[in-house]
Short mmCIF file of N, CA and C in Angstrom, two decimals:
data_model
loop_
_atom_site.label_atom_id
_atom_site.label_comp_id
_atom_site.label_asym_id
_atom_site.label_seq_id
_atom_site.Cartn_x
_atom_site.Cartn_y
_atom_site.Cartn_z
N MET U 1 0.86 -1.14 -0.09
CA MET U 1 -0.09 -0.05 0.07
C MET U 1 0.82 1.22 0.09
N THR U 2 1.81 1.37 0.76
CA THR U 2 2.77 2.43 0.63
C THR U 2 3.55 2.72 -0.56
N GLN U 3 3.69 1.56 -1.26
CA GLN U 3 4.40 1.71 -2.61
C GLN U 3 3.38 2.46 -3.59
N ARG U 4 1.96 2.10 -3.38
CA ARG U 4 1.15 2.72 -4.24
C ARG U 4 1.07 4.24 -3.92
N LEU U 5 1.00 4.47 -2.67
CA LEU U 5 0.92 5.92 -2.25
C LEU U 5 2.15 6.64 -2.84
N HIS U 6 3.29 5.98 -2.87
CA HIS U 6 4.48 6.69 -3.37
C HIS U 6 4.41 7.07 -4.75
N GLN U 7 3.82 6.00 -5.39
CA GLN U 7 3.53 6.14 -6.93
C GLN U 7 2.58 7.33 -7.23
N LEU U 8 1.51 7.40 -6.46
CA LEU U 8 0.64 8.46 -6.58
C LEU U 8 1.33 9.80 -6.34
N GLU U 9 2.06 9.96 -5.28
CA GLU U 9 2.58 11.14 -5.05
C GLU U 9 3.72 11.70 -5.98
N SER U 10 4.41 10.75 -6.52
CA SER U 10 5.32 11.02 -7.69
C SER U 10 4.53 11.35 -8.87
N GLN U 11 3.52 10.85 -9.21
CA GLN U 11 2.71 11.16 -10.39
C GLN U 11 2.27 12.79 -10.11
N HIS U 12 1.68 12.98 -8.97
CA HIS U 12 1.24 14.20 -8.77
C HIS U 12 2.21 15.18 -8.61
N THR U 13 3.35 14.99 -8.20
CA THR U 13 4.30 16.19 -8.11
C THR U 13 5.20 16.29 -9.38
N GLN U 14 5.23 15.47 -10.20
CA GLN U 14 5.83 15.63 -11.50
C GLN U 14 4.95 16.26 -12.69
N PRO U 15 5.46 17.38 -13.13
CA PRO U 15 4.71 17.99 -14.18
C PRO U 15 4.71 17.25 -15.43
N SER U 16 3.71 17.40 -16.37
CA SER U 16 3.62 16.84 -17.45
C SER U 16 3.36 17.92 -18.47
N ASN U 17 3.88 17.75 -19.77
CA ASN U 17 3.76 18.72 -20.86
C ASN U 17 2.45 18.97 -21.61
N SER U 18 1.43 18.16 -21.03
CA SER U 18 0.07 18.20 -21.80
C SER U 18 -0.55 19.58 -21.44
N THR U 19 -1.58 19.65 -22.45
CA THR U 19 -2.59 20.89 -22.18
C THR U 19 -3.33 20.81 -20.87
N ALA U 20 -3.51 19.58 -20.43
CA ALA U 20 -4.36 19.24 -19.16
C ALA U 20 -3.55 19.88 -18.09
N SER U 21 -2.20 19.84 -18.04
CA SER U 21 -1.43 20.27 -16.93
C SER U 21 -1.54 21.96 -16.91
N HIS U 22 -1.53 22.43 -18.15
CA HIS U 22 -1.58 23.96 -18.08
C HIS U 22 -2.90 24.37 -17.45
N LYS U 23 -3.91 23.68 -17.82
CA LYS U 23 -5.28 24.13 -17.24
C LYS U 23 -5.25 23.72 -15.70
N ASP U 24 -4.74 22.60 -15.36
CA ASP U 24 -4.33 22.53 -13.77
C ASP U 24 -3.73 23.65 -13.21
N GLN U 25 -2.74 24.08 -13.97
CA GLN U 25 -1.84 25.14 -13.19
C GLN U 25 -2.88 26.47 -13.03
N GLY U 26 -3.47 26.76 -13.99
CA GLY U 26 -4.50 27.80 -13.98
C GLY U 26 -5.47 27.48 -12.72
N ASN U 27 -5.98 26.18 -12.53
CA ASN U 27 -6.73 25.94 -11.25
C ASN U 27 -5.98 26.16 -10.07
N VAL U 28 -4.70 25.71 -9.97
CA VAL U 28 -3.89 26.01 -8.89
C VAL U 28 -3.78 27.43 -8.51
N VAL U 29 -3.38 28.22 -9.53
CA VAL U 29 -3.21 29.70 -9.34
C VAL U 29 -4.54 30.24 -8.68
N ARG U 30 -5.77 29.99 -9.26
CA ARG U 30 -6.88 30.48 -8.87
C ARG U 30 -7.10 30.03 -7.39
N GLY U 31 -6.85 28.92 -7.08
CA GLY U 31 -7.19 28.29 -5.76
C GLY U 31 -6.26 28.91 -4.82
N LEU U 32 -4.88 29.25 -5.08
CA LEU U 32 -4.04 29.95 -4.24
C LEU U 32 -4.38 31.31 -3.98
N LYS U 33 -4.83 32.04 -4.97
CA LYS U 33 -5.27 33.40 -4.77
C LYS U 33 -6.38 33.32 -4.11
N ALA U 34 -7.41 32.51 -4.17
CA ALA U 34 -8.65 32.46 -3.33
C ALA U 34 -8.38 32.15 -1.77
N ALA U 35 -7.27 31.23 -1.50
CA ALA U 35 -6.95 31.08 -0.22
C ALA U 35 -6.22 32.37 0.32
N ILE U 36 -5.62 33.26 -0.38
CA ILE U 36 -4.82 34.32 0.17
C ILE U 36 -5.81 35.34 0.57
N ASN U 37 -6.92 35.45 -0.18
CA ASN U 37 -8.14 36.38 0.30
C ASN U 37 -9.19 35.82 1.21
N ASN U 38 -8.94 34.56 1.56
CA ASN U 38 -10.08 33.95 2.52
C ASN U 38 -9.67 34.14 4.05
N PRO U 39 -10.53 34.83 4.62
CA PRO U 39 -10.33 35.35 6.05
C PRO U 39 -10.12 34.06 7.18
N ARG U 40 -10.55 32.93 6.57
CA ARG U 40 -10.43 31.76 7.36
C ARG U 40 -9.12 31.11 7.34
N VAL U 41 -8.19 31.41 6.42
CA VAL U 41 -6.98 30.80 6.06
C VAL U 41 -6.04 31.60 6.97
N SER U 42 -5.21 30.54 7.65
CA SER U 42 -4.04 31.11 8.64
C SER U 42 -2.99 31.99 7.83
N GLU U 43 -2.32 32.90 8.53
CA GLU U 43 -1.51 33.79 8.03
C GLU U 43 -0.26 32.88 7.32
N GLU U 44 0.17 31.89 8.10
CA GLU U 44 1.36 31.07 7.74
C GLU U 44 0.86 30.31 6.34
N ALA U 45 -0.38 29.94 6.23
CA ALA U 45 -0.78 29.29 4.96
C ALA U 45 -0.87 30.25 3.78
N LYS U 46 -1.29 31.54 4.28
CA LYS U 46 -1.44 32.50 3.16
C LYS U 46 0.10 32.86 2.72
N GLN U 47 0.95 32.88 3.71
CA GLN U 47 2.41 33.23 3.20
C GLN U 47 2.98 32.13 2.28
N ARG U 48 2.68 30.97 2.72
CA ARG U 48 3.23 29.68 1.87
C ARG U 48 2.60 29.85 0.41
N ASP U 49 1.38 30.19 0.33
CA ASP U 49 0.42 30.57 -0.83
C ASP U 49 1.19 31.58 -1.68
N ILE U 50 1.51 32.62 -1.07
CA ILE U 50 2.14 33.85 -1.76
C ILE U 50 3.53 33.39 -2.37
N GLU U 51 4.30 32.64 -1.56
CA GLU U 51 5.62 32.27 -2.01
C GLU U 51 5.42 31.30 -3.44
N ARG U 52 4.57 30.32 -3.09
CA ARG U 52 4.20 29.54 -4.30
C ARG U 52 3.92 30.13 -5.61
N LEU U 53 2.93 31.21 -5.32
CA LEU U 53 2.52 32.01 -6.52
C LEU U 53 3.85 32.61 -6.99
N GLN U 54 4.52 33.25 -6.25
CA GLN U 54 5.91 34.08 -6.68
C GLN U 54 6.76 33.09 -7.44
N GLU U 55 6.86 31.90 -7.05
CA GLU U 55 7.77 30.89 -7.66
C GLU U 55 7.20 30.82 -9.12
N MET U 56 5.83 30.54 -9.22
CA MET U 56 5.20 30.44 -10.45
C MET U 56 5.13 31.55 -11.32
N GLY U 57 5.50 32.81 -10.72
CA GLY U 57 5.60 33.98 -11.51
C GLY U 57 4.22 34.58 -11.61
N GLU U 58 3.11 34.19 -10.80
CA GLU U 58 1.86 34.56 -10.77
C GLU U 58 1.44 35.67 -9.64
N TYR U 59 2.39 36.03 -8.87
CA TYR U 59 1.82 36.94 -7.73
C TYR U 59 2.46 38.28 -7.97
N GLU U 60 1.58 39.18 -7.97
CA GLU U 60 1.99 40.58 -8.27
C GLU U 60 1.87 41.54 -7.05
N GLY U 61 1.19 41.00 -6.01
CA GLY U 61 0.90 41.74 -4.85
C GLY U 61 -0.53 42.62 -5.11
N ALA U 62 -0.61 43.51 -4.30
CA ALA U 62 -1.85 44.53 -4.17
C ALA U 62 -1.65 45.46 -5.44
N PRO U 63 -2.73 45.55 -6.27
CA PRO U 63 -2.56 46.47 -7.34
C PRO U 63 -2.30 47.98 -6.82
N ALA U 64 -1.36 48.77 -7.50
CA ALA U 64 -0.88 50.06 -6.96
C ALA U 64 -2.10 51.00 -7.24
N GLN U 65 -2.87 50.79 -8.09
CA GLN U 65 -4.09 51.59 -8.56
C GLN U 65 -5.10 51.55 -7.32
N GLU U 66 -5.30 50.54 -6.75
CA GLU U 66 -6.32 50.36 -5.60
C GLU U 66 -5.64 51.11 -4.28
N ASP U 67 -4.40 50.99 -4.07
CA ASP U 67 -3.60 51.63 -3.05
C ASP U 67 -3.89 53.04 -3.24
N SER U 68 -3.49 53.50 -4.41
CA SER U 68 -3.58 55.17 -4.73
C SER U 68 -5.08 55.55 -4.46
N GLU U 69 -5.94 54.89 -5.03
CA GLU U 69 -7.40 55.17 -4.96
C GLU U 69 -7.85 55.25 -3.49
N HIS U 70 -7.39 54.24 -2.70
CA HIS U 70 -7.81 54.24 -1.17
C HIS U 70 -7.17 55.56 -0.60
N HIS U 71 -5.84 55.76 -0.88
CA HIS U 71 -5.06 56.84 -0.29
C HIS U 71 -5.96 58.27 -0.45
N ASN U 72 -6.30 58.51 -1.76
CA ASN U 72 -7.19 59.58 -2.26
C ASN U 72 -8.34 59.79 -1.41
N ARG U 73 -9.03 58.53 -1.29
CA ARG U 73 -10.42 58.68 -0.61
C ARG U 73 -9.89 59.08 1.00
N VAL U 74 -8.95 58.38 1.50
CA VAL U 74 -8.55 58.93 2.91
C VAL U 74 -8.51 60.35 2.99
N LEU U 75 -7.52 60.99 2.18
CA LEU U 75 -7.36 62.16 2.33
C LEU U 75 -8.63 63.05 1.90
N GLY U 76 -9.35 62.55 1.14
CA GLY U 76 -10.73 63.26 0.97
C GLY U 76 -11.57 63.45 2.29
N GLY U 77 -11.58 62.18 2.94
CA GLY U 77 -12.25 62.15 4.37
C GLY U 77 -11.70 63.16 5.25
N TYR U 78 -10.32 63.35 5.34
CA TYR U 78 -9.56 64.22 6.19
C TYR U 78 -10.12 65.92 5.71
N LYS U 79 -10.09 66.05 4.27
CA LYS U 79 -10.68 67.36 3.82
C LYS U 79 -11.96 67.64 4.29
N ALA U 80 -12.89 66.61 4.14
CA ALA U 80 -14.21 66.84 4.60
C ALA U 80 -14.32 67.10 6.13
N THR U 81 -13.54 66.56 7.01
CA THR U 81 -13.50 66.67 8.34
C THR U 81 -13.22 68.16 8.73
N LEU U 82 -12.29 68.80 8.00
CA LEU U 82 -12.18 70.16 8.19
C LEU U 82 -13.27 71.18 7.97
N SER U 83 -14.27 70.66 7.15
CA SER U 83 -15.40 71.62 6.88
C SER U 83 -16.64 71.12 7.61
N ASN U 84 -16.53 70.11 8.27
CA ASN U 84 -17.78 69.60 9.03
C ASN U 84 -17.89 70.19 10.26
N PRO U 85 -19.08 70.80 10.39
CA PRO U 85 -19.44 71.64 11.74
C PRO U 85 -19.62 70.86 13.04
N ARG U 86 -19.78 69.46 12.59
CA ARG U 86 -20.08 68.56 13.86
C ARG U 86 -18.76 67.92 14.19
N THR U 87 -17.66 68.39 13.77
CA THR U 87 -16.37 67.69 14.09
C THR U 87 -15.76 68.52 15.25
N SER U 88 -15.11 67.69 16.28
CA SER U 88 -14.31 68.50 17.22
C SER U 88 -13.12 69.35 16.74
N GLU U 89 -12.56 70.18 17.51
CA GLU U 89 -11.45 71.01 17.27
C GLU U 89 -10.26 70.08 17.06
N ALA U 90 -10.17 69.14 17.98
CA ALA U 90 -9.05 68.14 18.13
C ALA U 90 -8.93 67.23 16.63
N ALA U 91 -10.08 66.79 16.29
CA ALA U 91 -10.33 66.05 15.03
C ALA U 91 -9.88 66.90 13.76
N LYS U 92 -10.25 68.14 13.88
CA LYS U 92 -9.97 69.07 12.74
C LYS U 92 -8.48 69.29 12.82
N GLU U 93 -7.88 69.47 13.85
CA GLU U 93 -6.28 69.77 13.98
C GLU U 93 -5.60 68.55 13.55
N HIS U 94 -6.15 67.28 13.91
CA HIS U 94 -5.46 66.06 13.44
C HIS U 94 -5.58 65.92 11.90
N ALA U 95 -6.83 66.25 11.27
CA ALA U 95 -7.12 66.27 9.91
C ALA U 95 -6.08 67.13 9.23
N GLN U 96 -5.84 68.33 9.72
CA GLN U 96 -5.00 69.28 9.06
C GLN U 96 -3.50 68.77 9.16
N GLN U 97 -3.13 68.24 10.29
CA GLN U 97 -1.78 67.71 10.39
C GLN U 97 -1.45 66.66 9.32
N VAL U 98 -2.47 65.77 9.14
CA VAL U 98 -2.39 64.60 8.14
C VAL U 98 -2.24 65.14 6.86
N LEU U 99 -3.06 66.11 6.57
CA LEU U 99 -2.98 66.70 5.23
C LEU U 99 -1.77 67.46 4.94
N GLU U 100 -1.32 68.20 5.97
CA GLU U 100 -0.01 68.78 5.73
C GLU U 100 1.20 68.09 5.49
N GLU U 101 1.05 66.74 6.23
CA GLU U 101 2.15 65.75 6.13
C GLU U 101 2.07 65.00 4.71
N SER U 102 1.08 65.07 4.03
CA SER U 102 0.95 64.24 2.67
C SER U 102 1.05 65.46 1.79
N GLY U 103 1.27 66.85 2.08
CA GLY U 103 1.29 67.77 0.93
C GLY U 103 0.03 68.05 0.41
N GLN U 104 -0.97 67.91 0.99
CA GLN U 104 -2.28 68.38 0.54
C GLN U 104 -2.90 69.69 1.09
N ALA U 105 -2.23 70.13 2.13
CA ALA U 105 -2.83 71.27 2.77
C ALA U 105 -2.39 72.50 2.31
#
């Protein structure tokens, strides 16, 4: 029985050159990316999945456009804080400081 398991493992780990293996690689990539974004997956497992995707040349990290868009929205929130009459003076001072540090004030 252990010999049969060894056979199956070696078949599974050895890549083949068929089109089916290319399709399988696409499924693996999609599965790894899904695991990285799944909140139920441990951080250790996510890190292993990221490393595996990097080895496969399939991991690019978070898109820069999303980061930039988020940053702009955060700064917009601070700008709105400055003109909101219901905001405390301490919050307005903090918003002003953040905007100055980012070069937006």
